[in-house]
C-alpha atoms as a printed R data frame, in Angstrom:
    type eleno elety resid chain resno       x       y       z
1   ATOM     1    CA   UNK     A     1  80.488 102.759  64.667
2   ATOM     2    CA   UNK     A     2  82.151 102.923  68.077
3   ATOM     3    CA   UNK     A     3  84.507 105.785  68.838
4   ATOM     4    CA   UNK     A     4  87.767 104.128  70.014
5   ATOM     5    CA   UNK     A     5  88.372 107.033  72.411
6   ATOM     6    CA   UNK     A     6  85.289 106.037  74.405
7   ATOM     7    CA   UNK     A     7  85.950 102.295  74.573
8   ATOM     8    CA   UNK     A     8  87.281 101.132  77.927
9   ATOM     9    CA   UNK     A     9  90.448  99.156  77.324
10  ATOM    10    CA   UNK     A    10  91.037  96.057  79.416
11  ATOM    11    CA   UNK     A    11  94.189  95.824  81.484
12  ATOM    12    CA   UNK     A    12  96.438  92.781  81.172
13  ATOM    13    CA   UNK     A    13  99.339  91.876  83.456
14  ATOM    14    CA   UNK     A    14 102.414  90.420  81.727
15  ATOM    15    CA   UNK     A    15 105.055  88.790  83.894
16  ATOM    16    CA   UNK     A    16 107.789  86.239  84.235
17  ATOM    17    CA   UNK     A    17 108.442  84.238  87.404
18  ATOM    18    CA   UNK     A    18 111.077  84.603  90.106
19  ATOM    19    CA   UNK     A    19 113.615  82.335  88.384
20  ATOM    20    CA   UNK     A    20 113.161  83.732  84.873
21  ATOM    21    CA   UNK     A    21 115.249  86.740  83.868
22  ATOM    22    CA   UNK     A    22 114.225  87.210  80.238
23  ATOM    23    CA   UNK     A    23 113.058  90.661  79.159
24  ATOM    24    CA   UNK     A    24 112.647  90.760  75.379
25  ATOM    25    CA   UNK     A    25 109.804  88.222  75.347
26  ATOM    26    CA   UNK     A    26 107.926  90.336  77.892
27  ATOM    27    CA   UNK     A    27 108.347  93.437  75.728
28  ATOM    28    CA   UNK     A    28 107.135  91.478  72.688
29  ATOM    29    CA   UNK     A    29 104.057  90.267  74.600
30  ATOM    30    CA   UNK     A    30 103.362  93.796  75.801
31  ATOM    31    CA   UNK     A    31 103.544  95.212  72.272
32  ATOM    32    CA   UNK     A    32 101.329  92.422  70.913
33  ATOM    33    CA   UNK     A    33  98.688  92.923  73.597
34  ATOM    34    CA   UNK     A    34  98.739  96.706  73.149
35  ATOM    35    CA   UNK     A    35  98.260  96.194  69.426
36  ATOM    36    CA   UNK     A    36  95.245  94.021  70.264
37  ATOM    37    CA   UNK     A    37  93.767  96.958  72.200
38  ATOM    38    CA   UNK     A    38  94.757  96.207  75.792
39  ATOM    39    CA   UNK     A    39  96.507  98.305  78.391
40  ATOM    40    CA   UNK     A    40  99.468  96.347  79.754
41  ATOM    41    CA   UNK     A    41 101.141  96.297  83.150
42  ATOM    42    CA   UNK     A    42 104.511  94.650  82.476
43  ATOM    43    CA   UNK     A    43 106.016  93.473  85.766
44  ATOM    44    CA   UNK     A    44 109.305  92.532  84.130
45  ATOM    45    CA   UNK     A    45 111.719  89.673  84.844
46  ATOM    46    CA   UNK     A    46 112.418  87.785  88.085
47  ATOM    47    CA   UNK     A    47 109.084  88.691  89.681
48  ATOM    48    CA   UNK     A    48 108.715  87.347  93.240
49  ATOM    49    CA   UNK     A    49 105.462  85.421  93.789
50  ATOM    50    CA   UNK     A    50 104.160  87.768  96.487
51  ATOM    51    CA   UNK     A    51 104.754  90.825  94.291
52  ATOM    52    CA   UNK     A    52 102.932  89.168  91.386
53  ATOM    53    CA   UNK     A    53  99.920  88.332  93.564
54  ATOM    54    CA   UNK     A    54  99.832  91.810  95.122
55  ATOM    55    CA   UNK     A    55 100.053  93.631  91.780
56  ATOM    56    CA   UNK     A    56  97.419  91.405  90.173
57  ATOM    57    CA   UNK     A    57  95.056  91.882  93.123
58  ATOM    58    CA   UNK     A    58  95.573  95.655  93.031
59  ATOM    59    CA   UNK     A    59  95.235  95.907  89.240
60  ATOM    60    CA   UNK     A    60  92.246  93.599  88.749
61  ATOM    61    CA   UNK     A    61  93.373  92.608  85.251
62  ATOM    62    CA   UNK     A    62  91.168  91.127  82.523
63  ATOM    63    CA   UNK     A    63  93.791  88.362  82.355
64  ATOM    64    CA   UNK     A    64  97.379  87.544  83.293
65  ATOM    65    CA   UNK     A    65 100.089  86.289  80.930
66  ATOM    66    CA   UNK     A    66 102.964  84.378  82.537
67  ATOM    67    CA   UNK     A    67 105.984  83.852  80.287
68  ATOM    68    CA   UNK     A    68 108.946  81.520  80.758
69  ATOM    69    CA   UNK     A    69 112.001  80.847  78.628
70  ATOM    70    CA   UNK     A    70 114.379  79.185  81.085
71  ATOM    71    CA   UNK     A    71 112.764  75.725  81.039
72  ATOM    72    CA   UNK     A    72 111.491  75.928  84.621
73  ATOM    73    CA   UNK     A    73 108.034  77.233  83.711
74  ATOM    74    CA   UNK     A    74 106.290  74.034  84.719
75  ATOM    75    CA   UNK     A    75 107.587  73.828  88.275
76  ATOM    76    CA   UNK     A    76 107.526  77.602  88.835
77  ATOM    77    CA   UNK     A    77 104.127  77.876  87.174
78  ATOM    78    CA   UNK     A    78 102.557  75.318  89.503
79  ATOM    79    CA   UNK     A    79 103.738  77.308  92.520
80  ATOM    80    CA   UNK     A    80 102.653  80.661  91.058
81  ATOM    81    CA   UNK     A    81  99.147  79.601  90.009
82  ATOM    82    CA   UNK     A    82  98.446  78.135  93.440
83  ATOM    83    CA   UNK     A    83  99.377  81.457  95.020
84  ATOM    84    CA   UNK     A    84  97.302  83.440  92.526
85  ATOM    85    CA   UNK     A    85  94.259  81.196  93.002
86  ATOM    86    CA   UNK     A    86  94.616  81.401  96.796
87  ATOM    87    CA   UNK     A    87  93.832  85.135  96.666
88  ATOM    88    CA   UNK     A    88  90.055  85.722  96.736
89  ATOM    89    CA   UNK     A    89  90.225  88.523  94.155
90  ATOM    90    CA   UNK     A    90  92.054  86.285  91.673
91  ATOM    91    CA   UNK     A    91  89.989  83.085  91.871
92  ATOM    92    CA   UNK     A    92  88.408  83.552  88.453
93  ATOM    93    CA   UNK     A    93  90.896  85.857  86.738
94  ATOM    94    CA   UNK     A    94  91.976  84.136  83.515
95  ATOM    95    CA   UNK     A    95  95.670  83.234  83.675
96  ATOM    96    CA   UNK     A    96  97.746  81.784  80.839
97  ATOM    97    CA   UNK     A    97 101.303  80.493  80.804
98  ATOM    98    CA   UNK     A    98 103.551  79.997  77.837
99  ATOM    99    CA   UNK     A    99 107.048  79.559  76.556
100 ATOM   100    CA   UNK     A   100 109.648  76.967  77.379
101 ATOM   101    CA   UNK     A   101 107.984  75.182  80.258
102 ATOM   102    CA   UNK     A   102 110.400  72.270  80.517
103 ATOM   103    CA   UNK     A   103 113.871  71.289  79.367
104 ATOM   104    CA   UNK     A   104 112.694  68.248  77.412
105 ATOM   105    CA   UNK     A   105 110.387  69.768  74.789
106 ATOM   106    CA   UNK     A   106 106.590  69.738  74.723
107 ATOM   107    CA   UNK     A   107 104.690  67.545  77.139
108 ATOM   108    CA   UNK     A   108 100.947  66.863  77.166
109 ATOM   109    CA   UNK     A   109 101.203  65.702  80.787
110 ATOM   110    CA   UNK     A   110 102.945  68.932  81.803
111 ATOM   111    CA   UNK     A   111 100.301  71.055  80.056
112 ATOM   112    CA   UNK     A   112  97.528  69.006  81.668
113 ATOM   113    CA   UNK     A   113  99.070  69.456  85.143
114 ATOM   114    CA   UNK     A   114  99.278  73.231  84.655
115 ATOM   115    CA   UNK     A   115  95.631  73.421  83.553
116 ATOM   116    CA   UNK     A   116  94.542  71.188  86.434
117 ATOM   117    CA   UNK     A   117  96.386  73.484  88.870
118 ATOM   118    CA   UNK     A   118  94.407  76.507  87.634
119 ATOM   119    CA   UNK     A   119  95.846  77.930  84.411
120 ATOM   120    CA   UNK     A   120  93.166  78.650  81.822
121 ATOM   121    CA   UNK     A   121  95.471  77.975  78.894
122 ATOM   122    CA   UNK     A   122  98.986  76.665  78.311
123 ATOM   123    CA   UNK     A   123 101.047  77.681  75.276
124 ATOM   124    CA   UNK     A   124 104.064  75.429  75.130
125 ATOM   125    CA   UNK     A   125 106.472  76.069  72.253
126 ATOM   126    CA   UNK     A   126 103.655  76.487  69.707
127 ATOM   127    CA   UNK     A   127 104.406  77.262  66.073
128 ATOM   128    CA   UNK     A   128 102.869  80.747  66.276
129 ATOM   129    CA   UNK     A   129 102.610  81.897  69.898
130 ATOM   130    CA   UNK     A   130 101.432  85.387  68.898
131 ATOM   131    CA   UNK     A   131  98.449  83.935  67.041
132 ATOM   132    CA   UNK     A   132  97.680  81.577  69.930
133 ATOM   133    CA   UNK     A   133  97.716  84.411  72.475
134 ATOM   134    CA   UNK     A   134  95.649  86.657  70.203
135 ATOM   135    CA   UNK     A   135  93.054  83.890  69.806
136 ATOM   136    CA   UNK     A   136  92.938  83.409  73.565
137 ATOM   137    CA   UNK     A   137  92.515  87.147  74.200
138 ATOM   138    CA   UNK     A   138  89.708  87.321  71.623
139 ATOM   139    CA   UNK     A   139  87.946  84.339  73.182
140 ATOM   140    CA   UNK     A   140  87.697  86.038  76.581
141 ATOM   141    CA   UNK     A   141  85.043  88.466  75.416
142 ATOM   142    CA   UNK     A   142  82.858  85.519  74.343
143 ATOM   143    CA   UNK     A   143  83.533  83.099  77.182
144 ATOM   144    CA   UNK     A   144  81.591  82.835  80.400
145 ATOM   145    CA   UNK     A   145  83.662  83.178  83.571
146 ATOM   146    CA   UNK     A   146  85.004  79.959  85.048
147 ATOM   147    CA   UNK     A   147  82.599  78.503  87.577
148 ATOM   148    CA   UNK     A   148  84.519  77.965  90.782
149 ATOM   149    CA   UNK     A   149  81.495  77.949  93.082
150 ATOM   150    CA   UNK     A   150  79.951  80.898  94.888
151 ATOM   151    CA   UNK     A   151  81.870  84.137  94.886
152 ATOM   152    CA   UNK     A   152  83.441  85.098  98.211
153 ATOM   153    CA   UNK     A   153  81.454  87.565 100.292
154 ATOM   154    CA   UNK     A   154  82.885  91.051 100.339
155 ATOM   155    CA   UNK     A   155  82.535  93.523 103.151
156 ATOM   156    CA   UNK     A   156  80.268  96.495 102.496
157 ATOM   157    CA   UNK     A   157  82.030  99.813 102.117
């Protein structure tokens, strides 16, 4: 049996986007992820893109959860994932987005566009978002990293 005090907990970043001012959903996600055994860095509401990228690069999270409730998640998400994927340290970091991603309900095309832009998973107004996120988090320990070509060279220290 493994002693839980000796197990290294993975860090997860939870965030909204610059146009999204909700807070309660972020607290809920944080509590859920902590219950699942993760350490959480909750960046809060209205997070500017550059701050999100900088904090993710500095933290080196196991994955990033982007939450939206204002209906602009699709357009903001496309911008945010491009910026995250442009940073060499975040090329293969799993990133998920969920919530109200548009003002017109669920859209397979919208979810497809977000995945094609670089999100690993899209949770759009699912019946049980907590179960969906928990399943995603559990799958990370079994999944191979995304193959995006050779890793960037890093300078020796």
